[in-house]
Amino acid sequence: MTLNPKTLLRVSVVVALITIVLKGLAGYMTNSMGLISDAMESFVNLASAMFALAMVTIAERPADDDHPYGHHKAEYFSSGFEGILIVGAAIAILWVSIQRLLSPQPLEQLGWGLALSVISSGFNAALAIVLFRAARTHRSIALEADGRHLMTDVWTSAAVVIGIIGVHFSGWLWLDPLLAIGVALNIVREGVKLVWRSSQGLMDEALDPETIATVRATLDAFAARQPEGNRLRFDDMVTRGAAQRRFADLHMHVPGDWTLQRAANMRDELEQALMDAVPGLRVTIQLLPLTMEARATRLEEHHS
């Protein structure tokens, strides 16, 4: 059974608190800049999970007079905010790491420190896998962003652990802050990706090619089932996504001698078929006779 987004984000807050304690202890015990930078990123995990929880709560609000299309886009603010926090944490890590690179310090109690780091990474990895699965089920960019951030944390922690082991055997103290700088650069990359993904959602990006292909296949199958399906025509389809909600607008051309009731009944059947084929879809179909194009289409053709 897949947990709902709010429950998963509450779990993410708890896991972030646990990892802050574990990684903070690891950094304190070892005096490793790599582990300290890893612990600093856990604070970003906490802030991100809390903000995502707030945005998902807003996104669940029903449509109202001021927001007739709902509040689904609130999740994109969560993704963008998380990306900005990640970049901010990376800048802080870079600053401290450069200072340590100029003045290297010995590492201490590596055994306990590395063990705590590995345990905390295990928590993050397990939660990230659950978040990815739930993000696909609920089509939630907030869950996906949180999962991606946690998985980035796992890989950076693994790199830090391997690097610290290298420091222990080689005696190269400069390798520790250099690893922290690498961690910071990797975090920046992930943060920029999240901000970009959020911006595309806020600008009404079209649905993914797979979903559009499903819509078109449903239109073809619907026409094939109708006695006069060869006289139907569908065109001018535009789509957009808003977190868990998907929207599609299109024209359905029918013979001009049909009654309005007959055409409206067929439109209702088609809308239901599309919503059954694509979960979360809200479709608007404009009825037109075969011999007529919509005014907007004619204006576009005139200006092109």
mmCIF file of C-alpha atoms in Angstrom:
data_model
loop_
_atom_site.group_PDB
_atom_site.id
_atom_site.type_symbol
_atom_site.label_atom_id
_atom_site.label_comp_id
_atom_site.label_asym_id
_atom_site.label_seq_id
_atom_site.Cartn_x
_atom_site.Cartn_y
_atom_site.Cartn_z
ATOM 1 C CA MET A 1 0.000 0.000 0.000
ATOM 2 C CA THR A 2 1.368 3.433 -1.023
ATOM 3 C CA LEU A 3 1.244 6.115 1.661
ATOM 4 C CA ASN A 4 -0.216 9.503 0.766
ATOM 5 C CA PRO A 5 2.186 12.419 0.065
ATOM 6 C CA LYS A 6 1.559 14.210 3.375
ATOM 7 C CA THR A 7 2.323 11.099 5.425
ATOM 8 C CA LEU A 8 5.506 10.434 3.438
ATOM 9 C CA LEU A 9 6.713 14.002 3.900
ATOM 10 C CA ARG A 10 6.091 13.752 7.649
ATOM 11 C CA VAL A 11 8.268 10.638 7.614
ATOM 12 C CA SER A 12 10.854 12.612 5.624
ATOM 13 C CA VAL A 13 10.934 15.274 8.354
ATOM 14 C CA VAL A 14 11.573 12.614 11.010
ATOM 15 C CA VAL A 15 14.300 10.946 8.928
ATOM 16 C CA ALA A 16 15.945 14.345 8.342
ATOM 17 C CA LEU A 17 16.083 14.943 12.103
ATOM 18 C CA ILE A 18 17.633 11.504 12.652
ATOM 19 C CA THR A 19 20.266 12.038 9.954
ATOM 20 C CA ILE A 20 21.126 15.488 11.323
ATOM 21 C CA VAL A 21 21.934 13.890 14.683
ATOM 22 C CA LEU A 22 23.855 10.955 13.207
ATOM 23 C CA LYS A 23 25.857 12.946 10.655
ATOM 24 C CA GLY A 24 26.434 15.784 13.093
ATOM 25 C CA LEU A 25 27.952 13.320 15.563
ATOM 26 C CA ALA A 26 30.012 11.784 12.760
ATOM 27 C CA GLY A 27 31.401 15.176 11.763
ATOM 28 C CA TYR A 28 32.077 16.182 15.385
ATOM 29 C CA MET A 29 33.844 12.921 16.219
ATOM 30 C CA THR A 30 36.044 12.782 13.127
ATOM 31 C CA ASN A 31 36.674 16.513 12.533
ATOM 32 C CA SER A 32 36.164 15.674 8.855
ATOM 33 C CA MET A 33 35.085 18.533 6.613
ATOM 34 C CA GLY A 34 33.575 15.988 4.254
ATOM 35 C CA LEU A 35 31.292 14.605 6.960
ATOM 36 C CA ILE A 36 30.543 18.058 8.331
ATOM 37 C CA SER A 37 29.439 19.211 4.876
ATOM 38 C CA ASP A 38 27.296 16.078 4.605
ATOM 39 C CA ALA A 39 25.643 16.983 7.929
ATOM 40 C CA MET A 40 24.999 20.538 6.733
ATOM 41 C CA GLU A 41 23.088 19.162 3.750
ATOM 42 C CA SER A 42 20.821 17.266 6.164
ATOM 43 C CA PHE A 43 19.571 20.608 7.482
ATOM 44 C CA VAL A 44 18.550 21.365 3.906
ATOM 45 C CA ASN A 45 16.721 18.017 3.852
ATOM 46 C CA LEU A 46 14.778 19.058 6.937
ATOM 47 C CA ALA A 47 13.823 22.502 5.649
ATOM 48 C CA SER A 48 12.877 21.079 2.259
ATOM 49 C CA ALA A 49 10.667 18.354 3.713
ATOM 50 C CA MET A 50 8.868 20.862 5.956
ATOM 51 C CA PHE A 51 8.256 23.280 3.087
ATOM 52 C CA ALA A 52 7.155 20.448 0.785
ATOM 53 C CA LEU A 53 4.670 19.308 3.426
ATOM 54 C CA ALA A 54 3.207 22.810 3.577
ATOM 55 C CA MET A 55 2.936 23.056 -0.229
ATOM 56 C CA VAL A 56 1.364 19.608 -0.608
ATOM 57 C CA THR A 57 -1.209 20.593 2.012
ATOM 58 C CA ILE A 58 -2.056 23.695 -0.032
ATOM 59 C CA ALA A 59 -2.118 21.696 -3.283
ATOM 60 C CA GLU A 60 -4.794 19.406 -1.847
ATOM 61 C CA ARG A 61 -7.238 22.281 -1.362
ATOM 62 C CA PRO A 62 -10.245 22.074 -3.688
ATOM 63 C CA ALA A 63 -10.860 24.608 -6.439
ATOM 64 C CA ASP A 64 -12.552 27.851 -5.373
ATOM 65 C CA ASP A 65 -13.709 31.112 -6.950
ATOM 66 C CA ASP A 66 -10.205 32.594 -6.892
ATOM 67 C CA HIS A 67 -8.505 29.371 -8.079
ATOM 68 C CA PRO A 68 -10.980 27.637 -10.409
ATOM 69 C CA TYR A 69 -8.309 25.227 -11.649
ATOM 70 C CA GLY A 70 -7.299 24.213 -8.129
ATOM 71 C CA HIS A 71 -4.085 24.733 -6.150
ATOM 72 C CA HIS A 72 -2.004 21.926 -7.682
ATOM 73 C CA LYS A 73 0.846 24.174 -8.810
ATOM 74 C CA ALA A 74 1.816 24.830 -5.190
ATOM 75 C CA GLU A 75 3.991 21.705 -5.459
ATOM 76 C CA TYR A 76 6.239 23.462 -7.994
ATOM 77 C CA PHE A 77 7.064 26.088 -5.373
ATOM 78 C CA SER A 78 8.234 23.251 -3.146
ATOM 79 C CA SER A 79 10.562 21.916 -5.834
ATOM 80 C CA GLY A 80 11.947 25.366 -6.621
ATOM 81 C CA PHE A 81 12.436 26.228 -2.948
ATOM 82 C CA GLU A 82 14.284 22.976 -2.365
ATOM 83 C CA GLY A 83 16.568 23.692 -5.316
ATOM 84 C CA ILE A 84 17.397 27.164 -3.973
ATOM 85 C CA LEU A 85 18.129 25.750 -0.509
ATOM 86 C CA ILE A 86 20.426 23.135 -2.018
ATOM 87 C CA VAL A 87 22.419 25.778 -3.884
ATOM 88 C CA GLY A 88 22.657 27.893 -0.715
ATOM 89 C CA ALA A 89 23.958 24.935 1.299
ATOM 90 C CA ALA A 90 26.509 24.183 -1.409
ATOM 91 C CA ILE A 91 27.853 27.749 -1.276
ATOM 92 C CA ALA A 92 28.269 27.471 2.520
ATOM 93 C CA ILE A 93 30.046 24.124 2.161
ATOM 94 C CA LEU A 94 32.367 25.554 -0.504
ATOM 95 C CA TRP A 95 33.322 28.493 1.705
ATOM 96 C CA VAL A 96 34.167 26.370 4.755
ATOM 97 C CA SER A 97 35.913 23.705 2.665
ATOM 98 C CA ILE A 98 38.218 26.213 0.993
ATOM 99 C CA GLN A 99 39.246 27.493 4.435
ATOM 100 C CA ARG A 100 40.008 23.938 5.540
ATOM 101 C CA LEU A 101 41.892 23.246 2.290
ATOM 102 C CA LEU A 102 44.185 26.174 3.047
ATOM 103 C CA SER A 103 44.686 24.885 6.604
ATOM 104 C CA PRO A 104 44.273 21.047 6.741
ATOM 105 C CA GLN A 105 43.547 19.379 10.084
ATOM 106 C CA PRO A 106 43.953 15.741 11.189
ATOM 107 C CA LEU A 107 40.972 13.373 11.323
ATOM 108 C CA GLU A 108 39.907 11.522 14.485
ATOM 109 C CA GLN A 109 37.788 8.487 15.506
ATOM 110 C CA LEU A 110 37.111 7.502 11.912
ATOM 111 C CA GLY A 111 35.556 4.125 12.789
ATOM 112 C CA TRP A 112 32.594 5.483 14.739
ATOM 113 C CA GLY A 113 32.202 8.472 12.459
ATOM 114 C CA LEU A 114 32.030 6.407 9.300
ATOM 115 C CA ALA A 115 29.616 3.927 10.885
ATOM 116 C CA LEU A 116 27.201 6.725 11.834
ATOM 117 C CA SER A 117 27.433 8.169 8.327
ATOM 118 C CA VAL A 118 26.659 4.808 6.705
ATOM 119 C CA ILE A 119 23.649 4.227 8.995
ATOM 120 C CA SER A 120 22.189 7.654 8.212
ATOM 121 C CA SER A 121 22.711 7.082 4.480
ATOM 122 C CA GLY A 122 20.792 3.815 4.797
ATOM 123 C CA PHE A 123 17.803 5.725 6.195
ATOM 124 C CA ASN A 124 17.968 8.225 3.335
ATOM 125 C CA ALA A 125 18.303 5.561 0.641
ATOM 126 C CA ALA A 126 15.318 3.577 1.909
ATOM 127 C CA LEU A 127 13.145 6.691 2.112
ATOM 128 C CA ALA A 128 14.246 7.900 -1.341
ATOM 129 C CA ILE A 129 13.147 4.619 -2.945
ATOM 130 C CA VAL A 130 9.732 4.871 -1.271
ATOM 131 C CA LEU A 131 9.381 8.519 -2.362
ATOM 132 C CA PHE A 132 10.204 7.707 -6.001
ATOM 133 C CA ARG A 133 7.521 5.017 -6.108
ATOM 134 C CA ALA A 134 4.948 7.259 -4.466
ATOM 135 C CA ALA A 135 5.849 10.162 -6.784
ATOM 136 C CA ARG A 136 4.994 8.020 -9.810
ATOM 137 C CA THR A 137 1.740 6.847 -8.229
ATOM 138 C CA HIS A 138 0.584 10.303 -7.114
ATOM 139 C CA ARG A 139 2.319 12.246 -9.936
ATOM 140 C CA SER A 140 3.810 14.492 -7.253
ATOM 141 C CA ILE A 141 6.801 16.667 -8.147
ATOM 142 C CA ALA A 142 7.227 17.505 -4.444
ATOM 143 C CA LEU A 143 7.813 13.841 -3.589
ATOM 144 C CA GLU A 144 10.069 13.415 -6.613
ATOM 145 C CA ALA A 145 12.165 16.444 -5.643
ATOM 146 C CA ASP A 146 12.533 15.219 -2.068
ATOM 147 C CA GLY A 147 13.496 11.747 -3.299
ATOM 148 C CA ARG A 148 16.077 13.097 -5.745
ATOM 149 C CA HIS A 149 17.624 15.254 -3.052
ATOM 150 C CA LEU A 150 17.843 12.327 -0.639
ATOM 151 C CA MET A 151 19.412 10.097 -3.295
ATOM 152 C CA THR A 152 21.950 12.821 -4.065
ATOM 153 C CA ASP A 153 22.710 12.883 -0.354
ATOM 154 C CA VAL A 154 23.281 9.115 -0.403
ATOM 155 C CA TRP A 155 25.770 9.248 -3.276
ATOM 156 C CA THR A 156 27.651 12.215 -1.828
ATOM 157 C CA SER A 157 27.850 10.432 1.535
ATOM 158 C CA ALA A 158 29.256 7.345 -0.186
ATOM 159 C CA ALA A 159 31.882 9.478 -1.932
ATOM 160 C CA VAL A 160 32.814 11.139 1.362
ATOM 161 C CA VAL A 161 33.170 7.795 3.155
ATOM 162 C CA ILE A 162 35.396 6.393 0.399
ATOM 163 C CA GLY A 163 37.454 9.573 0.390
ATOM 164 C CA ILE A 164 37.947 9.577 4.159
ATOM 165 C CA ILE A 165 39.134 6.002 4.009
ATOM 166 C CA GLY A 166 41.589 7.173 1.356
ATOM 167 C CA VAL A 167 42.763 9.969 3.664
ATOM 168 C CA HIS A 168 43.310 7.477 6.470
ATOM 169 C CA PHE A 169 45.535 5.204 4.403
ATOM 170 C CA SER A 170 47.352 7.886 2.383
ATOM 171 C CA GLY A 171 47.759 10.593 5.013
ATOM 172 C CA TRP A 172 46.728 13.271 2.479
ATOM 173 C CA LEU A 173 44.794 15.662 4.732
ATOM 174 C CA TRP A 174 44.013 17.982 1.825
ATOM 175 C CA LEU A 175 41.905 15.217 0.263
ATOM 176 C CA ASP A 176 39.155 15.659 2.895
ATOM 177 C CA PRO A 177 38.265 19.319 2.112
ATOM 178 C CA LEU A 178 38.745 18.595 -1.583
ATOM 179 C CA LEU A 179 36.047 15.913 -1.311
ATOM 180 C CA ALA A 180 33.780 18.404 0.446
ATOM 181 C CA ILE A 181 34.217 20.797 -2.467
ATOM 182 C CA GLY A 182 33.255 17.980 -4.833
ATOM 183 C CA VAL A 183 30.173 17.302 -2.713
ATOM 184 C CA ALA A 184 29.197 20.970 -2.912
ATOM 185 C CA LEU A 185 29.560 21.096 -6.704
ATOM 186 C CA ASN A 186 27.416 17.985 -7.063
ATOM 187 C CA ILE A 187 24.771 19.539 -4.806
ATOM 188 C CA VAL A 188 24.738 22.684 -6.957
ATOM 189 C CA ARG A 189 24.054 20.578 -10.048
ATOM 190 C CA GLU A 190 21.085 18.884 -8.403
ATOM 191 C CA GLY A 191 19.745 22.190 -7.078
ATOM 192 C CA VAL A 192 19.855 23.835 -10.500
ATOM 193 C CA LYS A 193 18.004 20.859 -12.017
ATOM 194 C CA LEU A 194 15.224 21.150 -9.430
ATOM 195 C CA VAL A 195 14.818 24.900 -9.993
ATOM 196 C CA TRP A 196 14.656 24.357 -13.759
ATOM 197 C CA ARG A 197 12.070 21.580 -13.414
ATOM 198 C CA SER A 198 9.960 23.788 -11.172
ATOM 199 C CA SER A 199 10.116 26.721 -13.606
ATOM 200 C CA GLN A 200 8.956 24.540 -16.484
ATOM 201 C CA GLY A 201 5.935 23.384 -14.492
ATOM 202 C CA LEU A 202 4.975 26.953 -13.594
ATOM 203 C CA MET A 203 5.157 27.914 -17.284
ATOM 204 C CA ASP A 204 2.533 25.308 -18.262
ATOM 205 C CA GLU A 205 4.837 22.793 -19.903
ATOM 206 C CA ALA A 206 3.080 20.305 -22.184
ATOM 207 C CA LEU A 207 2.371 16.793 -20.940
ATOM 208 C CA ASP A 208 4.999 14.129 -21.529
ATOM 209 C CA PRO A 209 5.073 12.407 -24.963
ATOM 210 C CA GLU A 210 3.804 9.107 -23.516
ATOM 211 C CA THR A 211 0.672 10.723 -22.087
ATOM 212 C CA ILE A 212 0.001 12.652 -25.293
ATOM 213 C CA ALA A 213 0.363 9.410 -27.264
ATOM 214 C CA THR A 214 -2.182 7.773 -24.942
ATOM 215 C CA VAL A 215 -4.641 10.621 -25.530
ATOM 216 C CA ARG A 216 -4.250 10.376 -29.309
ATOM 217 C CA ALA A 217 -4.633 6.589 -29.239
ATOM 218 C CA THR A 218 -7.821 6.986 -27.175
ATOM 219 C CA LEU A 219 -9.213 9.464 -29.719
ATOM 220 C CA ASP A 220 -8.508 7.056 -32.591
ATOM 221 C CA ALA A 221 -10.039 4.113 -30.731
ATOM 222 C CA PHE A 222 -13.126 6.150 -29.830
ATOM 223 C CA ALA A 223 -13.694 7.189 -33.446
ATOM 224 C CA ALA A 224 -13.226 3.608 -34.628
ATOM 225 C CA ARG A 225 -16.028 2.439 -32.300
ATOM 226 C CA GLN A 226 -18.582 4.922 -33.679
ATOM 227 C CA PRO A 227 -20.867 4.034 -36.633
ATOM 228 C CA GLU A 228 -19.960 7.356 -38.270
ATOM 229 C CA GLY A 229 -16.502 7.576 -36.781
ATOM 230 C CA ASN A 230 -14.938 8.273 -40.166
ATOM 231 C CA ARG A 231 -16.803 11.597 -40.167
ATOM 232 C CA LEU A 232 -15.285 12.730 -36.849
ATOM 233 C CA ARG A 233 -12.148 14.872 -36.737
ATOM 234 C CA PHE A 234 -10.017 15.903 -33.764
ATOM 235 C CA ASP A 235 -7.471 18.716 -33.940
ATOM 236 C CA ASP A 236 -5.900 21.734 -32.199
ATOM 237 C CA MET A 237 -5.067 19.742 -29.069
ATOM 238 C CA VAL A 238 -3.020 21.526 -26.418
ATOM 239 C CA THR A 239 -1.979 20.061 -23.070
ATOM 240 C CA ARG A 240 -0.386 21.181 -19.828
ATOM 241 C CA GLY A 241 0.452 19.706 -16.465
ATOM 242 C CA ALA A 242 -0.073 21.131 -12.983
ATOM 243 C CA ALA A 243 1.526 18.683 -10.530
ATOM 244 C CA GLN A 244 -1.017 15.879 -10.011
ATOM 245 C CA ARG A 245 -3.578 17.418 -12.360
ATOM 246 C CA ARG A 246 -3.363 17.203 -16.172
ATOM 247 C CA PHE A 247 -5.264 19.329 -18.668
ATOM 248 C CA ALA A 248 -6.093 18.888 -22.354
ATOM 249 C CA ASP A 249 -8.093 21.117 -24.702
ATOM 250 C CA LEU A 250 -9.095 20.040 -28.206
ATOM 251 C CA HIS A 251 -11.637 20.476 -30.975
ATOM 252 C CA MET A 252 -14.046 17.740 -32.056
ATOM 253 C CA HIS A 253 -15.499 18.310 -35.516
ATOM 254 C CA VAL A 254 -18.804 16.547 -36.252
ATOM 255 C CA PRO A 255 -21.143 16.548 -39.264
ATOM 256 C CA GLY A 256 -23.097 19.799 -39.493
ATOM 257 C CA ASP A 257 -26.428 17.999 -39.850
ATOM 258 C CA TRP A 258 -26.150 16.383 -36.404
ATOM 259 C CA THR A 259 -28.366 17.693 -33.638
ATOM 260 C CA LEU A 260 -26.651 19.521 -30.787
ATOM 261 C CA GLN A 261 -27.913 16.841 -28.357
ATOM 262 C CA ARG A 262 -26.310 14.044 -30.372
ATOM 263 C CA ALA A 263 -22.990 15.867 -30.616
ATOM 264 C CA ALA A 264 -23.036 16.760 -26.901
ATOM 265 C CA ASN A 265 -23.741 13.155 -25.898
ATOM 266 C CA MET A 266 -20.808 11.965 -27.972
ATOM 267 C CA ARG A 267 -18.575 14.615 -26.442
ATOM 268 C CA ASP A 268 -19.530 13.417 -22.952
ATOM 269 C CA GLU A 269 -18.647 9.836 -23.891
ATOM 270 C CA LEU A 270 -15.308 10.947 -25.290
ATOM 271 C CA GLU A 271 -14.460 13.000 -22.196
ATOM 272 C CA GLN A 272 -15.128 9.995 -19.996
ATOM 273 C CA ALA A 273 -13.009 7.740 -22.222
ATOM 274 C CA LEU A 274 -10.091 10.172 -22.036
ATOM 275 C CA MET A 275 -10.339 10.541 -18.256
ATOM 276 C CA ASP A 276 -10.425 6.751 -17.877
ATOM 277 C CA ALA A 277 -7.341 6.403 -20.084
ATOM 278 C CA VAL A 278 -5.315 9.156 -18.355
ATOM 279 C CA PRO A 279 -5.812 9.398 -14.559
ATOM 280 C CA GLY A 280 -6.052 12.963 -13.271
ATOM 281 C CA LEU A 281 -6.927 14.387 -16.694
ATOM 282 C CA ARG A 282 -9.335 17.301 -17.023
ATOM 283 C CA VAL A 283 -10.351 17.642 -20.662
ATOM 284 C CA THR A 284 -12.249 20.422 -22.431
ATOM 285 C CA ILE A 285 -13.671 19.627 -25.869
ATOM 286 C CA GLN A 286 -15.031 22.331 -28.162
ATOM 287 C CA LEU A 287 -17.673 21.139 -30.647
ATOM 288 C CA LEU A 288 -17.417 22.398 -34.226
ATOM 289 C CA PRO A 289 -18.995 21.360 -37.544
ATOM 290 C CA LEU A 290 -16.658 19.718 -40.034
ATOM 291 C CA THR A 291 -16.702 22.761 -42.304
ATOM 292 C CA MET A 292 -15.674 25.278 -39.612
ATOM 293 C CA GLU A 293 -12.494 26.091 -37.698
ATOM 294 C CA ALA A 294 -12.435 27.882 -34.343
ATOM 295 C CA ARG A 295 -11.970 31.670 -34.431
ATOM 296 C CA ALA A 296 -8.638 31.402 -32.572
ATOM 297 C CA THR A 297 -7.353 28.926 -35.158
ATOM 298 C CA ARG A 298 -8.382 31.190 -38.025
ATOM 299 C CA LEU A 299 -6.630 34.157 -36.410
ATOM 300 C CA GLU A 300 -3.451 32.141 -35.899
ATOM 301 C CA GLU A 301 -3.478 31.035 -39.535
ATOM 302 C CA HIS A 302 -4.081 34.636 -40.654
ATOM 303 C CA HIS A 303 -1.097 35.981 -38.681
ATOM 304 C CA SER A 304 1.286 33.145 -39.590
#
